[in-house]
């Protein structure tokens, strides 16, 4: 493991304009890959053996990357802002309450993502990906550990440097704890009444419906900022035991009923919490499954829908301690 590797993201003032400050995240993988294509010219030519070296032009196609992390009860505001269309933050009583919602148009900023990869000799090389826009995300929770979030990004361009003065230092929260399965609770509502479900595994997947290949005849290979071009899709599933109390959920699936889903996460840092709200979901399966060596299990995939009353299809409320103001200058 490269102990000095790091990943951080910072909001850009304009698409493709590198950020000057980064929020650090404890990424679990490095999947930031640049893409190049070649334009090749081949035609009849005496003595031609194969494509000529002077007939190939390399084209910058940007690239893609993922930020995979455990959700912390402090410091997750920026990565959540990246995937939601709307964001508001309110400071009161020493706490910041972030409200993030889906919407018709994406108001999420673009980001600069800096991935620092140390060489074997210990030289830190920073790869700065500009014009990063979130295109998809996955939320997971199970009985194996922390609640996880994986966000997929498209980026416009990347540069690298090993000059220490040009490498931005990511800022981490002074203290934070990971949300885990012991403090994660699911609540389903059927016709406004809570429907119990003993789920042992949860997954939410989102495709944000963005068009990323916006290139034009403008004297540059760099793409324009991705825009929404398709209907976003939000899907999920949870698994658990098949009980007398969950039998009505199978019946709700057969009837095509619309249910409500809430996911509550309680933080270990005092005063922290996170709530995911889905006012309209529809179960898309499936029959319970008996086993010769375990209890009868039930998997319930679902689709998140627009409730149709103007409220968001998905809302996250994230409460964390307010950021500590910077210390005044010496002598100030």
C-alpha positions as a printed Julia matrix, in Angstrom:
332×3 Matrix{Float64}:
   0.0     0.0     0.0
   1.27    3.47   -0.93
   0.88    5.15    2.45
   1.33    8.67    1.09
  -1.25    8.35   -1.7
  -4.2    10.73   -1.43
  -7.34   11.87   -3.23
  -9.12   15.18   -2.82
 -11.77   17.15   -4.67
 -12.49   20.87   -4.85
 -15.33   22.81   -6.48
 -14.39   24.76   -9.62
 -15.5    28.33  -10.28
 -15.97   27.41  -13.96
 -15.86   24.11  -15.8
 -12.24   23.16  -16.39
 -10.78   25.91  -14.17
  -8.66   24.13  -11.56
  -9.75   24.51   -7.94
  -7.3    26.03   -5.47
  -8.45   24.1    -2.38
  -9.32   20.45   -1.85
 -11.38   18.41    0.59
  -9.53   15.18    1.32
 -11.28   11.81    1.16
  -9.97    8.43    2.24
 -10.37    6.71   -1.11
 -10.24    2.92   -1.32
  -9.1     2.52   -4.92
  -7.36    4.39   -7.73
  -9.35    4.15  -10.96
  -8.63    7.57  -12.49
  -7.64    6.77  -16.07
  -6.92    9.12  -18.95
  -8.21    8.26  -22.42
  -6.48    8.87  -25.76
  -7.62    8.11  -29.3
  -5.71    8.22  -32.59
  -6.67    9.68  -35.94
  -4.93    7.66  -38.64
  -4.61    8.47  -42.33
  -3.99    5.57  -44.74
  -4.16    5.65  -48.54
  -2.47    4.31  -51.67
   1.26    5.01  -51.56
   4.18    3.3   -53.28
   6.29    1.27  -50.85
   3.77    1.45  -48.0
   4.38   -1.3   -45.39
   1.83   -0.3   -42.74
   0.39    2.92  -41.34
   3.03    5.67  -41.48
   4.39    7.15  -38.27
   3.68   10.68  -39.52
   0.02    9.93  -40.29
  -1.17    9.31  -36.75
  -2.4    12.1   -34.47
  -3.12   11.53  -30.79
  -6.35   13.08  -29.45
  -7.08   13.97  -25.82
 -10.43   12.37  -24.89
 -10.41   13.28  -21.19
 -11.16   10.27  -19.02
 -13.08    8.74  -16.15
 -12.5     7.96  -12.5
 -14.22    6.85   -9.32
 -14.15    8.04   -5.73
 -14.88    5.06   -3.48
 -15.05    5.67    0.26
 -16.64    4.88    3.59
 -19.21    7.53    4.5
 -18.0     9.6     7.46
 -20.23   11.53    9.83
 -18.07   14.64    9.28
 -16.68   15.97    5.99
 -18.88   14.24    3.39
 -20.59   17.43    2.23
 -18.58   17.97   -0.96
 -18.87   14.43   -2.32
 -22.64   14.56   -1.72
 -22.85   17.95   -3.47
 -21.21   16.34   -6.49
 -24.08   13.89   -7.08
 -27.17   15.94   -6.24
 -28.85   18.64   -8.33
 -29.62   21.0    -5.44
 -27.73   21.82   -2.25
 -28.41   24.19    0.62
 -26.43   24.51    3.85
 -27.62   26.14    7.07
 -25.42   26.88   10.1
 -27.09   26.97   13.52
 -26.08   25.95   17.02
 -22.59   24.89   16.01
 -23.93   22.48   13.37
 -24.21   22.62    9.59
 -27.27   21.02    8.02
 -26.84   20.09    4.37
 -30.0    19.4     2.37
 -29.37   17.74   -0.99
 -32.1    16.97   -3.5
 -32.73   15.7    -6.99
 -34.25   18.15   -9.45
 -35.03   18.84  -13.09
 -31.72   20.57  -13.84
 -28.33   19.83  -12.34
 -26.92   22.69  -10.31
 -23.93   20.66   -9.14
 -20.56   22.31   -9.81
 -17.69   20.7   -11.66
 -14.72   19.58   -9.6
 -10.97   19.25   -9.65
  -9.82   15.84   -8.41
  -6.19   15.52   -7.39
  -4.83   11.98   -7.12
  -1.36   11.8    -5.56
   0.55    8.65   -6.5
   3.92    8.13   -4.8
   6.67    6.42   -6.78
   8.52    3.44   -5.33
  11.31    5.86   -4.38
   8.87    8.06   -2.46
   8.45   10.92   -4.95
   4.92   12.3    -4.77
   3.36   12.83   -8.22
   0.06   14.72   -8.3
  -2.39   14.09  -11.14
  -4.87   16.97  -11.37
  -8.07   16.04  -13.17
 -10.09   19.12  -14.13
 -13.69   19.38  -15.28
 -14.82   16.44  -13.15
 -18.59   15.9   -13.2
 -20.35   13.09  -11.32
 -22.27   10.78  -13.66
 -23.36    7.97  -11.32
 -23.17    6.75   -7.74
 -23.79    3.68   -5.59
 -24.66    3.6    -1.88
 -24.16    0.29   -0.04
 -24.76   -1.02    3.46
 -24.45   -4.57    4.75
 -23.37   -6.49    7.84
 -19.7    -6.54    6.85
 -18.63   -3.04    7.84
 -19.0     0.64    7.05
 -21.62    2.25    4.83
 -20.0     2.85    1.44
 -20.38    5.4    -1.34
 -18.88    5.12   -4.82
 -19.13    8.07   -7.22
 -18.22    7.85  -10.91
 -16.8    10.98  -12.58
 -16.16   12.09  -16.14
 -13.26   14.55  -16.51
 -12.15   16.97  -19.21
  -8.36   16.91  -18.9
  -5.49   15.92  -16.6
  -1.99   17.2   -15.91
   0.67   15.96  -13.52
   3.48   17.44  -11.47
   6.09   16.32   -8.96
   6.94   19.86   -7.85
   5.96   19.97   -4.15
   4.86   23.63   -4.3
   2.35   22.76   -7.05
   0.71   19.91   -5.11
  -2.38   21.01   -3.19
  -2.69   19.78    0.39
  -6.1    18.13    0.95
  -7.99   19.29    4.04
  -9.45   16.57    6.27
 -11.89   16.89    9.18
 -10.12   17.05   12.53
 -12.17   14.08   13.73
 -14.76   11.88   12.05
 -16.26    8.41   12.41
 -17.54    6.08    9.72
 -21.22    5.24    9.54
 -21.66    1.5     9.9
 -24.41   -1.11    9.82
 -24.99   -0.99   13.6
 -26.34    2.56   13.28
 -28.22    2.16    9.99
 -32.01    1.72   10.03
 -34.52    1.25    7.19
 -38.17    2.25    7.4
 -40.75    1.45    4.73
 -44.15    3.08    4.58
 -47.14    1.4     2.96
 -50.23    3.59    2.65
 -48.65    5.93    5.2
 -48.15    3.17    7.77
 -44.7     1.87    8.73
 -44.0    -1.57    7.3
 -41.23   -3.44    9.15
 -38.39   -5.03    7.2
 -35.38   -6.8     8.72
 -32.91   -6.02    5.94
 -29.33   -7.28    6.07
 -28.17   -5.67    2.83
 -29.02   -2.44    1.01
 -27.93   -0.94   -2.29
 -28.94    2.24   -4.13
 -27.67    2.89   -7.67
 -28.08    6.1    -9.67
 -27.4     6.95  -13.3
 -27.62   10.73  -13.59
 -28.4    10.72  -17.33
 -25.58   13.03  -18.45
 -24.19   13.42  -21.96
 -20.41   13.48  -21.58
 -19.08   13.5   -25.17
 -19.9    17.13  -25.99
 -17.15   17.87  -28.54
 -17.42   20.34  -31.4
 -15.48   21.76  -34.34
 -13.97   24.58  -32.31
 -10.24   24.1   -32.72
  -9.89   22.04  -29.55
 -10.34   18.43  -28.49
 -11.54   19.43  -25.01
 -15.17   18.6   -24.31
 -17.82   20.97  -23.01
 -19.4    20.44  -19.59
 -21.71   17.39  -19.48
 -25.44   18.16  -19.46
 -28.49   16.07  -18.72
 -29.68   14.33  -21.87
 -31.64   11.34  -20.52
 -34.06   10.62  -17.71
 -32.02    9.77  -14.59
 -32.64    6.32  -13.16
 -32.48    5.45   -9.47
 -32.73    1.8    -8.52
 -32.02   -0.23   -5.42
 -32.59   -3.41   -3.51
 -32.62   -4.74    0.01
 -32.39   -8.28    1.29
 -33.54   -9.9     4.5
 -35.5   -12.68    6.12
 -38.94  -13.69    4.87
 -41.24  -13.26    7.89
 -44.94  -12.85    8.59
 -44.31   -9.1     8.77
 -42.62   -8.94    5.34
 -45.19  -11.06    3.49
 -47.25   -7.87    2.8
 -44.23   -6.45    0.94
 -44.37   -9.35   -1.51
 -48.07   -8.6    -1.93
 -47.24   -4.92   -2.48
 -44.87   -5.99   -5.27
 -47.6    -8.06   -6.93
 -50.03   -5.14   -6.72
 -47.53   -2.54   -7.99
 -48.03   -0.35   -4.93
 -46.04    2.83   -4.31
 -44.16    2.78   -1.0
 -41.98    5.25    0.89
 -38.44    4.47    2.06
 -36.29    6.22    4.66
 -32.71    5.32    5.59
 -31.45    6.79    8.86
 -27.78    6.79    9.86
 -26.74    7.87   13.35
 -23.21    9.22   13.73
 -20.81    8.57   16.59
 -19.6    12.16   16.52
 -22.06   14.04   18.79
 -24.93   15.7    16.93
 -24.23   14.08   13.56
 -26.76   12.24   11.42
 -27.71   11.43    7.86
 -31.15   10.67    6.42
 -31.99    9.46    2.9
 -35.65    9.92    1.91
 -37.44    8.35   -1.05
 -41.16    9.25   -0.97
 -42.04    7.0    -3.92
 -40.51    3.61   -4.65
 -42.04    0.64   -6.45
 -40.91   -2.91   -5.75
 -39.91   -4.77   -8.93
 -39.44   -8.25   -7.42
 -39.21  -10.91   -6.31
 -40.47  -14.2    -4.84
 -39.05  -15.41   -1.49
 -36.49  -18.21   -1.69
 -36.32  -21.18    0.67
 -33.02  -22.88    1.52
 -31.85  -26.22    2.89
 -29.25  -24.59    5.15
 -30.67  -21.18    6.06
 -33.92  -19.36    6.78
 -36.18  -18.37    3.91
 -34.81  -15.17    2.39
 -36.41  -12.34    0.47
 -34.79   -9.94   -1.99
 -36.73   -6.81   -2.88
 -35.36   -4.8    -5.82
 -37.09   -1.48   -6.42
 -37.23    1.59   -8.63
 -37.18    5.12   -7.21
 -39.88    7.25   -8.86
 -40.87   10.9    -9.11
 -43.66   11.36   -6.53
 -45.39   13.77   -8.92
 -46.2    16.44   -6.33
 -43.16   18.65   -6.85
 -41.15   17.13   -4.01
 -37.77   15.55   -4.83
 -37.5    11.89   -5.75
 -34.54   11.69   -3.37
 -33.48   13.93   -0.5
 -30.49   13.64    1.83
 -30.21   15.59    5.08
 -26.66   15.53    6.43
 -25.86   17.14    9.79
 -22.25   17.7    10.86
 -20.37   20.1    13.16
 -19.81   23.52   11.63
 -16.34   24.04   10.21
 -13.89   25.61   12.63
 -13.0    29.14   11.43
  -9.33   29.64   10.53
  -7.05   31.01   13.21
  -6.39   34.77   12.94
  -3.01   35.89   11.56
  -0.2    36.14   14.07
  -0.51   39.38   16.0
  -4.07   39.92   14.72
